[in-house]
Coordinates of C-alpha atoms in Angstrom, one line a residue:
M11 CA 147.0 84.4 82.0
K12 CA 150.0 86.4 81.1
K13 CA 151.2 88.7 83.9
Y14 CA 151.4 92.3 82.9
I15 CA 153.4 94.5 85.3
L16 CA 152.3 98.0 84.7
S17 CA 153.9 99.2 88.0
I18 CA 157.5 98.3 86.8
V19 CA 157.5 100.1 83.5
I20 CA 154.9 102.0 81.5
S21 CA 156.3 102.3 78.1
A22 CA 153.1 101.9 76.0
T23 CA 151.2 104.8 74.6
L24 CA 149.1 106.3 77.2
F25 CA 146.5 109.1 77.7
S26 CA 147.5 112.5 78.5
C27 CA 146.9 113.9 82.0
S28 CA 144.3 116.5 80.8
D29 CA 142.1 114.3 78.6
L30 CA 141.6 111.0 77.0
D31 CA 143.6 111.7 73.8
V32 CA 146.3 109.1 73.2
V33 CA 149.8 110.6 73.6
P34 CA 153.1 109.2 74.9
I35 CA 154.1 110.3 78.4
G36 CA 157.3 108.4 79.0
Q37 CA 157.9 106.0 81.9
I38 CA 156.9 105.6 85.5
S39 CA 159.0 103.2 87.6
D40 CA 157.9 101.2 90.6
S41 CA 160.2 103.3 92.8
N42 CA 158.3 106.6 92.2
F43 CA 154.8 105.3 91.6
P44 CA 153.0 107.7 91.6
L45 CA 154.7 111.1 92.4
S46 CA 151.9 113.4 92.0
D47 CA 148.3 113.9 91.0
D48 CA 149.4 114.2 87.4
D49 CA 151.2 110.9 87.6
A50 CA 148.2 109.2 89.1
V51 CA 145.9 110.5 86.4
A52 CA 148.4 109.3 83.7
V53 CA 148.5 105.8 85.3
V54 CA 144.7 105.6 85.3
N55 CA 144.6 106.9 81.8
A56 CA 146.7 103.9 80.9
V57 CA 144.0 101.6 82.2
Y58 CA 141.7 102.7 79.4
Q59 CA 144.2 102.3 76.7
P60 CA 143.9 98.5 76.0
N61 CA 140.3 99.0 75.4
V62 CA 141.1 101.2 72.2
G63 CA 143.0 98.4 70.6
I64 CA 140.4 95.7 70.9
S65 CA 137.3 97.5 69.3
T66 CA 137.7 95.5 66.1
A67 CA 138.2 92.2 67.9
L68 CA 135.2 92.6 70.0
G69 CA 133.2 93.3 66.8
Y70 CA 134.4 90.1 65.2
T71 CA 133.9 87.9 68.4
I72 CA 130.4 89.3 69.2
D73 CA 128.9 90.4 66.0
L74 CA 130.5 88.4 63.2
T75 CA 129.7 85.3 65.1
S76 CA 126.0 86.0 64.9
E77 CA 123.5 85.8 62.1
L78 CA 123.5 89.6 61.5
E79 CA 127.0 89.5 59.8
I80 CA 128.8 87.4 57.3
N81 CA 132.6 87.0 56.6
A82 CA 134.2 89.3 54.0
E83 CA 137.8 88.8 54.8
N84 CA 140.6 86.6 53.5
P85 CA 139.1 83.1 54.2
N86 CA 142.0 82.0 56.2
S87 CA 142.1 85.0 58.6
G88 CA 141.0 84.9 62.2
G89 CA 137.9 87.0 61.5
A90 CA 136.9 84.9 58.6
L91 CA 137.2 81.7 60.6
L92 CA 135.0 83.2 63.3
G93 CA 132.4 84.2 60.7
V94 CA 132.1 80.8 59.1
M95 CA 132.0 79.1 62.5
E96 CA 135.4 77.6 62.6
W97 CA 136.6 78.5 66.0
E98 CA 140.1 77.4 67.3
P99 CA 142.2 78.2 70.3
N100 CA 144.8 79.8 68.2
N101 CA 142.3 82.4 66.7
S102 CA 144.2 85.8 66.7
Y103 CA 141.0 87.8 67.5
V104 CA 140.0 85.6 70.4
A105 CA 143.5 86.0 71.9
S106 CA 143.4 89.8 71.2
V107 CA 140.2 90.2 73.3
W108 CA 141.5 88.0 76.1
N109 CA 144.8 89.8 76.3
G110 CA 143.4 93.3 76.0
L111 CA 140.9 92.7 78.8
F112 CA 143.5 91.2 81.2
N113 CA 145.9 93.9 80.3
T114 CA 143.2 96.3 81.4
I115 CA 142.6 94.3 84.6
T116 CA 146.3 94.3 85.5
R117 CA 146.6 98.0 85.0
A118 CA 143.4 98.6 87.1
N119 CA 144.8 96.3 89.8
D120 CA 148.0 98.5 90.1
V121 CA 145.8 101.5 90.6
V122 CA 143.7 100.0 93.2
D123 CA 146.6 98.6 95.1
K124 CA 149.1 101.4 94.8
I125 CA 147.1 104.6 94.5
S126 CA 144.6 103.6 97.3
P127 CA 147.1 103.8 100.1
S128 CA 149.1 106.8 98.7
G129 CA 149.3 109.8 101.0
I130 CA 150.6 112.0 98.1
I131 CA 147.5 112.1 95.9
T132 CA 144.7 114.6 96.6
P133 CA 142.0 112.5 98.4
A134 CA 139.1 113.4 96.3
L135 CA 141.0 112.7 93.1
K136 CA 142.3 109.5 94.6
T137 CA 138.7 108.4 95.3
R138 CA 137.6 109.1 91.7
L139 CA 140.6 107.4 90.1
V140 CA 140.3 104.2 92.1
G141 CA 136.6 104.3 91.1
E142 CA 137.5 104.5 87.5
A143 CA 139.8 101.6 87.8
K144 CA 137.3 99.4 89.6
F145 CA 134.8 100.3 86.8
L146 CA 137.2 99.2 84.1
R147 CA 138.1 96.1 86.0
A148 CA 134.4 95.1 86.3
Y149 CA 133.8 96.0 82.7
S150 CA 136.6 93.7 81.6
Y151 CA 135.4 90.9 83.8
F152 CA 132.0 91.2 82.5
Y153 CA 133.2 90.5 79.0
L154 CA 135.5 87.7 80.2
V155 CA 132.8 85.8 82.1
Q156 CA 130.4 86.0 79.2
L157 CA 132.7 84.9 76.6
W158 CA 134.7 82.3 78.4
G159 CA 132.7 81.4 81.5
E160 CA 135.1 80.5 84.4
T161 CA 138.0 82.9 84.3
P162 CA 140.9 83.7 86.6
L163 CA 139.8 86.3 89.1
V164 CA 143.0 88.4 89.7
L165 CA 142.6 91.2 92.0
H166 CA 146.3 91.6 93.0
N167 CA 148.9 91.3 90.3
I168 CA 151.4 89.4 92.6
D169 CA 149.0 86.6 92.2
G170 CA 148.4 86.8 88.5
D171 CA 150.3 83.7 87.5
K172 CA 148.9 81.5 90.1
V173 CA 145.0 82.1 90.0
P174 CA 143.1 79.2 88.5
R175 CA 139.9 79.6 86.5
T176 CA 137.4 81.0 89.0
A177 CA 133.7 79.9 89.4
I178 CA 131.3 81.9 87.3
N179 CA 129.2 83.1 90.3
D180 CA 132.3 84.4 92.1
V181 CA 133.2 86.4 89.0
Y182 CA 129.8 87.9 88.9
A183 CA 129.9 88.7 92.6
Q184 CA 133.2 90.5 92.2
I185 CA 131.9 92.5 89.3
V186 CA 128.9 93.7 91.3
T187 CA 131.2 94.6 94.2
D188 CA 133.6 96.7 91.9
L189 CA 130.5 98.4 90.2
K190 CA 128.9 99.3 93.6
D191 CA 132.4 100.7 94.7
A192 CA 132.7 102.6 91.4
A193 CA 129.1 103.9 91.6
D194 CA 129.9 105.4 95.2
A195 CA 133.2 106.8 94.2
L196 CA 132.6 108.4 90.7
P197 CA 131.0 111.7 89.8
A198 CA 128.0 112.1 87.5
Y199 CA 129.1 112.6 83.9
T200 CA 127.9 116.3 84.1
D201 CA 130.4 117.0 86.9
Y202 CA 133.4 116.2 84.7
A203 CA 135.3 118.9 82.9
S204 CA 134.9 119.0 79.2
S205 CA 138.5 117.6 78.9
D206 CA 137.5 114.7 80.9
K207 CA 134.3 113.6 79.1
G208 CA 134.5 110.0 78.2
R209 CA 135.8 108.8 81.7
A210 CA 133.8 106.2 83.7
S211 CA 131.0 107.9 85.6
K212 CA 128.5 107.2 88.2
G213 CA 125.9 106.6 85.5
A214 CA 128.1 104.2 83.7
A215 CA 128.5 102.1 86.9
L216 CA 124.8 102.2 87.6
A217 CA 123.9 101.2 84.0
Y218 CA 126.4 98.3 84.0
L219 CA 124.9 97.1 87.3
S220 CA 121.5 97.0 85.7
K221 CA 122.8 94.9 82.8
V222 CA 125.0 92.6 85.0
Y223 CA 122.2 91.8 87.3
L224 CA 119.9 91.0 84.4
V225 CA 122.4 88.7 82.7
W226 CA 123.5 87.1 85.9
G227 CA 119.8 86.2 86.6
Q228 CA 119.4 84.7 83.3
V229 CA 122.5 82.6 83.0
D230 CA 123.0 81.2 86.6
D231 CA 122.0 77.6 86.2
N232 CA 122.0 77.1 90.0
A233 CA 119.9 80.0 91.0
D234 CA 116.5 79.3 92.5
A235 CA 113.4 81.4 91.5
A236 CA 113.8 83.8 94.4
T237 CA 117.4 84.5 93.5
R238 CA 116.6 85.1 90.0
K239 CA 113.7 87.5 91.0
E240 CA 116.0 89.5 93.2
R241 CA 118.6 89.9 90.6
Y242 CA 115.9 91.2 88.1
N243 CA 114.5 93.5 90.7
E244 CA 118.1 94.8 91.3
S245 CA 118.4 95.3 87.5
V246 CA 115.2 97.4 87.5
R247 CA 116.3 99.4 90.6
Y248 CA 119.7 100.3 89.1
A249 CA 118.2 101.2 85.7
N250 CA 115.9 103.7 87.6
L251 CA 119.0 105.2 89.2
V252 CA 120.5 106.1 85.8
T253 CA 119.4 109.7 85.7
G254 CA 120.6 112.7 83.8
Y255 CA 120.6 111.2 80.4
S256 CA 118.0 111.4 77.5
L257 CA 117.5 110.0 74.0
E258 CA 118.9 111.9 71.1
E259 CA 116.1 113.0 68.8
N260 CA 118.2 112.0 65.9
F261 CA 119.2 108.4 66.3
L262 CA 122.5 109.0 64.3
A263 CA 123.6 111.8 66.6
N264 CA 125.0 109.1 68.8
W265 CA 127.8 108.5 66.3
D266 CA 128.3 112.1 65.1
I267 CA 132.0 113.2 65.6
N268 CA 130.7 116.6 66.5
N269 CA 128.5 115.2 69.3
R270 CA 130.9 113.0 71.1
N271 CA 129.8 111.8 74.4
G272 CA 126.4 113.3 73.9
K273 CA 123.3 113.3 76.1
E274 CA 122.4 109.6 75.4
D275 CA 125.9 108.3 75.7
I276 CA 126.7 106.6 79.0
F277 CA 130.0 104.9 78.2
S278 CA 132.0 104.9 75.0
V279 CA 135.6 104.0 74.1
Q280 CA 137.3 107.2 73.0
H281 CA 139.0 107.0 69.6
K282 CA 141.3 109.8 68.6
T283 CA 140.5 112.0 65.7
G284 CA 142.9 111.5 62.7
Q285 CA 144.5 108.3 63.9
A286 CA 144.5 105.6 61.1
S287 CA 145.5 102.6 63.2
A288 CA 143.6 100.6 65.7
T289 CA 146.8 100.3 67.7
S290 CA 147.3 104.1 67.7
G291 CA 143.8 105.0 68.7
G292 CA 141.5 104.6 65.7
N293 CA 138.4 102.8 65.6
H294 CA 138.9 99.9 63.2
L295 CA 135.2 99.1 63.1
V296 CA 134.8 102.2 61.1
H297 CA 137.2 100.8 58.5
C298 CA 135.1 97.6 58.4
S299 CA 132.0 99.5 58.0
F300 CA 133.2 101.5 55.1
Y301 CA 136.0 99.6 53.5
G302 CA 136.8 100.9 50.1
G303 CA 134.6 104.1 50.6
L304 CA 132.5 104.4 47.4
S305 CA 133.1 100.9 46.1
N306 CA 131.2 97.7 46.0
S307 CA 133.9 95.6 47.9
L308 CA 132.3 92.9 50.0
F309 CA 132.4 95.1 53.3
P310 CA 131.1 95.1 56.0
H311 CA 129.5 91.9 57.0
V312 CA 125.9 92.5 56.0
Y313 CA 124.4 89.7 54.0
P314 CA 123.9 90.9 50.4
T315 CA 121.9 90.0 47.3
T316 CA 122.4 91.5 43.9
N317 CA 118.9 92.4 42.8
F318 CA 119.3 96.1 42.2
Q319 CA 119.0 98.7 39.5
R320 CA 122.0 100.4 37.7
D321 CA 122.3 102.9 35.0
P322 CA 123.1 101.0 31.9
N323 CA 125.6 103.6 30.9
D324 CA 127.5 103.4 34.2
P325 CA 127.6 100.4 36.4
N326 CA 128.5 102.4 39.6
I327 CA 126.6 105.7 39.5
I328 CA 122.8 105.9 39.6
K329 CA 121.8 109.2 37.7
K330 CA 119.3 111.3 39.5
I331 CA 117.5 109.2 42.1
I332 CA 116.7 105.6 41.1
V333 CA 115.1 103.7 44.0
S334 CA 117.4 100.8 45.1
T335 CA 115.7 97.4 45.2
I336 CA 118.4 95.7 47.3
V337 CA 116.7 93.0 49.3
N338 CA 118.1 92.2 52.7
K339 CA 116.2 90.3 55.3
W340 CA 117.6 92.4 58.2
I341 CA 117.0 95.7 56.6
D342 CA 113.6 94.7 55.5
D343 CA 112.4 93.8 59.0
F344 CA 112.4 97.6 59.8
D345 CA 109.3 99.7 59.3
D346 CA 110.1 102.3 56.7
R347 CA 109.2 105.0 59.0
D348 CA 111.7 103.9 61.6
Q349 CA 114.7 106.2 61.5
R350 CA 116.9 103.4 62.6
K351 CA 116.6 101.7 59.3
R352 CA 118.7 104.2 57.6
G353 CA 120.6 104.8 60.9
T354 CA 121.7 101.2 60.9
Y355 CA 122.3 100.4 57.3
L356 CA 123.5 102.4 54.4
K357 CA 122.4 101.2 50.9
D358 CA 123.0 104.4 49.0
Y359 CA 124.8 107.7 49.2
R360 CA 124.0 111.0 47.5
I361 CA 127.2 112.2 46.0
N362 CA 125.6 115.5 44.8
K363 CA 122.2 116.8 43.8
D364 CA 122.4 114.8 40.6
S365 CA 124.0 111.6 41.5
V366 CA 123.5 108.8 44.0
F367 CA 125.9 105.9 44.6
V368 CA 124.0 102.6 45.2
Y369 CA 125.9 99.9 47.1
E370 CA 125.7 96.3 46.0
F371 CA 126.6 95.3 49.6
A372 CA 124.9 97.4 52.4
R373 CA 127.2 99.1 54.9
Y374 CA 126.6 99.4 58.6
R375 CA 125.7 103.1 58.9
K376 CA 126.5 103.8 62.5
Y377 CA 130.3 104.2 62.2
I378 CA 130.3 106.0 58.8
D379 CA 131.2 109.8 59.2
T380 CA 129.4 111.2 56.2
T381 CA 130.7 114.6 56.9
H382 CA 134.1 113.2 55.7
I383 CA 132.8 110.2 53.6
T384 CA 135.7 110.0 51.4
T385 CA 138.3 109.5 54.2
T386 CA 136.1 107.9 56.9
A387 CA 137.6 104.4 56.3
T388 CA 141.0 105.7 57.2
T389 CA 140.4 108.4 59.7
I390 CA 138.4 105.9 61.7
D391 CA 137.7 108.4 64.4
V392 CA 134.3 107.6 65.7
N393 CA 134.0 106.5 69.3
R394 CA 132.8 102.9 70.0
T395 CA 129.5 102.9 71.8
V396 CA 129.5 100.5 74.8
I397 CA 126.3 101.4 76.7
R398 CA 123.8 104.3 76.1
Y399 CA 120.6 105.3 77.6
A400 CA 118.4 103.6 75.1
E401 CA 119.8 100.2 76.2
V402 CA 119.2 101.0 79.8
L403 CA 115.5 101.4 79.0
L404 CA 115.5 98.2 77.1
L405 CA 117.2 96.4 80.0
K406 CA 114.6 97.8 82.4
A407 CA 111.7 96.6 80.3
E408 CA 113.3 93.1 79.9
A409 CA 114.1 92.9 83.6
I410 CA 110.6 93.7 84.7
N411 CA 109.1 91.0 82.3
E412 CA 111.6 88.5 83.7
R413 CA 110.9 89.5 87.3
D414 CA 107.1 89.5 87.1
G415 CA 106.5 86.9 84.4
A416 CA 104.6 89.6 82.3
P417 CA 105.2 93.3 81.3
N418 CA 103.6 96.1 83.4
A419 CA 102.9 99.7 82.5
E420 CA 106.5 100.7 83.5
A421 CA 108.0 98.1 81.2
Y422 CA 105.8 99.3 78.3
E423 CA 106.7 102.8 78.9
A424 CA 110.4 102.0 78.9
I425 CA 110.4 100.2 75.5
N426 CA 107.9 102.7 74.1
Q427 CA 110.2 105.5 74.8
V428 CA 112.9 103.9 72.6
R429 CA 110.4 103.2 69.8
R430 CA 108.9 106.7 69.9
R431 CA 112.3 108.2 69.4
A432 CA 112.7 105.7 66.5
F433 CA 109.5 106.9 64.9
R434 CA 110.2 110.6 65.7
Q435 CA 107.4 110.8 68.1
P436 CA 107.2 112.9 71.3
P437 CA 109.0 111.0 74.1
S438 CA 106.0 111.1 76.4
G439 CA 102.3 110.4 75.6
A440 CA 100.9 107.5 73.7
S441 CA 101.8 107.1 70.0
E442 CA 99.6 105.1 67.7
I443 CA 102.5 104.3 65.3
A444 CA 105.3 103.7 67.8
D445 CA 103.8 102.1 70.9
L446 CA 103.5 98.2 71.3
P447 CA 100.1 96.8 71.6
T448 CA 99.0 96.3 75.2
G449 CA 98.0 92.8 76.5
L450 CA 101.1 91.0 75.5
N451 CA 102.0 88.0 77.7
Y452 CA 105.5 87.1 78.9
D453 CA 106.6 85.3 75.8
Q454 CA 105.2 87.8 73.5
F455 CA 106.8 90.7 75.2
K456 CA 110.1 89.0 75.4
A457 CA 110.0 88.4 71.6
R458 CA 109.4 92.1 71.1
I459 CA 112.3 93.0 73.5
Q460 CA 114.5 90.6 71.4
Q461 CA 113.6 92.1 68.1
E462 CA 114.0 95.7 69.5
R463 CA 117.5 95.0 70.6
V464 CA 118.2 94.2 66.9
F465 CA 116.6 97.4 65.7
E466 CA 118.4 99.5 68.3
L467 CA 121.7 97.9 68.9
T468 CA 123.0 96.2 65.7
Y469 CA 126.7 96.6 65.3
E470 CA 127.2 97.6 68.9
Q471 CA 128.6 94.3 70.2
N472 CA 125.7 92.8 71.7
R473 CA 124.3 90.1 69.4
W474 CA 126.2 87.0 70.4
T475 CA 126.1 87.8 74.1
D476 CA 122.2 88.4 73.7
L477 CA 121.6 85.1 71.9
V478 CA 123.7 83.2 74.4
R479 CA 122.0 84.6 77.5
W480 CA 118.6 83.9 75.9
R481 CA 119.8 80.4 74.9
I482 CA 118.6 80.6 71.3
Y483 CA 122.0 80.8 69.7
L484 CA 122.1 77.6 67.8
K485 CA 118.4 77.9 66.8
T486 CA 118.8 81.4 65.5
L487 CA 121.7 80.8 63.3
N488 CA 120.4 77.5 61.9
E489 CA 117.0 79.0 61.2
A490 CA 118.7 81.9 59.4
V491 CA 120.2 79.6 57.0
N492 CA 117.2 77.1 56.7
N493 CA 114.8 80.0 56.0
G494 CA 117.0 81.4 53.3
Y495 CA 118.0 84.5 55.1
I496 CA 121.7 83.7 54.8
S497 CA 123.3 81.6 52.1
A498 CA 124.9 78.4 53.3
E499 CA 128.1 79.5 51.6
F500 CA 128.7 81.8 54.7
G501 CA 128.8 78.9 57.1
K502 CA 126.5 79.9 59.8
Q503 CA 124.9 76.4 59.8
N504 CA 128.3 75.3 61.1
V505 CA 127.6 76.7 64.5
K506 CA 128.4 74.0 67.2
P507 CA 127.0 73.2 70.6
H508 CA 130.2 74.2 72.3
Y509 CA 130.2 77.7 70.9
Y510 CA 128.3 78.9 73.9
R511 CA 131.8 79.6 75.1
F512 CA 135.0 80.8 73.2
P513 CA 138.2 78.7 73.4
I514 CA 140.8 79.6 75.9
P515 CA 143.6 81.0 73.8
K516 CA 146.3 78.5 73.0
S517 CA 149.0 81.0 74.2
E518 CA 147.4 81.0 77.6
R519 CA 147.2 77.3 77.9
D520 CA 150.8 76.8 76.7
I521 CA 151.9 78.5 80.0
D522 CA 150.0 76.2 82.2
P523 CA 147.5 73.9 80.7
E524 CA 146.3 72.3 83.9
R525 CA 145.4 75.5 85.7
M526 CA 144.0 77.0 82.4
W527 CA 141.8 74.1 81.5
Q528 CA 140.1 74.2 78.1
N529 CA 136.3 74.8 77.5
Y530 CA 134.3 71.8 76.4
G531 CA 134.5 70.9 72.7
F532 CA 137.8 72.5 71.9
A533 CA 141.1 71.0 71.1
G534 CA 142.8 70.1 74.3
S535 CA 139.7 70.0 76.5
T536 CA 139.3 67.3 79.0
V537 CA 135.6 68.1 79.8
S538 CA 133.8 65.0 78.6
E539 CA 130.1 66.0 79.0
N540 CA 128.4 68.8 77.2
P541 CA 127.7 71.5 79.9
Y542 CA 125.2 73.3 77.6
R543 CA 123.1 70.2 76.8
S544 CA 119.9 71.6 78.4
Y545 CA 120.1 75.0 76.9
E546 CA 118.6 74.3 73.4
P547 CA 116.9 70.9 73.4
G548 CA 117.1 69.5 69.8
Y549 CA 120.2 71.5 68.9
T550 CA 122.9 70.8 71.5
D551 CA 123.2 67.1 70.6
K552 CA 123.5 67.5 66.8

């Protein structure tokens, strides 16, 4: 792991003291760290900054490596190689995520170690700032432990170049500790001033505790039944503590630039309006969603077919309204009455009252700003959703089913709230068109949860981690190709057993290959036995 020393010099682009917009603030040296409340806020703002630059890389590592996206890049690019299941330790996107997360951790460590003992910072502010840093440290380690497994657990930067890869359960235990500390220290999001919206809050820490406990219970190979049940129970308990949020009536309001950090949003990466570079604050996922604007370039990574109608006099514009007949497995899985169908995918766009553009290749809808559709691919100013209240409800429903071996009324109500919003039904009270049928057993309810997470969370960087924790990753990608949902030309059938982890970046192993041993199956690994053999019988030995 590279050792980032924030305390010596902060010369990168940082957040301003008053809000989360990205502006340069100069340098803070170790000798005057920190001088004032404003200095302390500026240093904590810097902890958020690396998260801005890795939005695209997270999209590639977590979404493009699933069956819901295909490659549309230069075939030799890092993203393309992830998409066609050719993963190597020198992949630029894998390294970008690793470096961005450890950069966040290093900056968070400085806050915890150097702001905590400060006698200069106002006590209440100091408590909040340390809470923010601990949340962001836990958030980063949660990605790291899911993507790479054992990861160096660095809590003090002086030890950064000495810490070996740490046991998975130890990493999870530290994540939980940090999140509990953050939940105790942070205010509710409603208590933040408008200029501070988007910061980590008590609700964010509680929501993440619910998710972490669920995932930890599912992936811990050594946990006994009682330990798993306790973790699932904690997941439910923390989900119930997430209060003060509600579902947006309009699904797409979650990505409306005029509704940033709205009532459903729990934690999002704040992307600055007008920035046109991922490194300077823009959300490059928007660019991937809408590359080329009103054109039929092969973006984003939604599996296309070409069975659609065009005006014979104009290959691009459909005069009046001609219903598109684009066929797409993932789009067609949605009920036509479900607002998430058009909220997730964009197949056509009305230019004016007389003309509609029909896309040959569907776009992901969530990150398209249709109020500025001609410039949305370059302004790229929509926040990246990390966790929102709808996911907390789905986590709760899933955790109850895992804990009890069957759904109860509380689990049904949680998932049905999400579905009622989707079908524009009142949030409470039974709905004939939205509610799941009662009487489902464990397996049936789990299958519905899995499908609902696709309907609700597509393109929100959850799919690879979901398939891995459910241990259906190899099966899902192979079946997508075998059933004809994805053409073999896009390479999803190339998925390999060792893709239950990402490779440790080559740049990290070059520093100390013994301490930073490589994951099974990748170049340089000395692990001889497949540690994932039992995950998917029939697939892991192919």
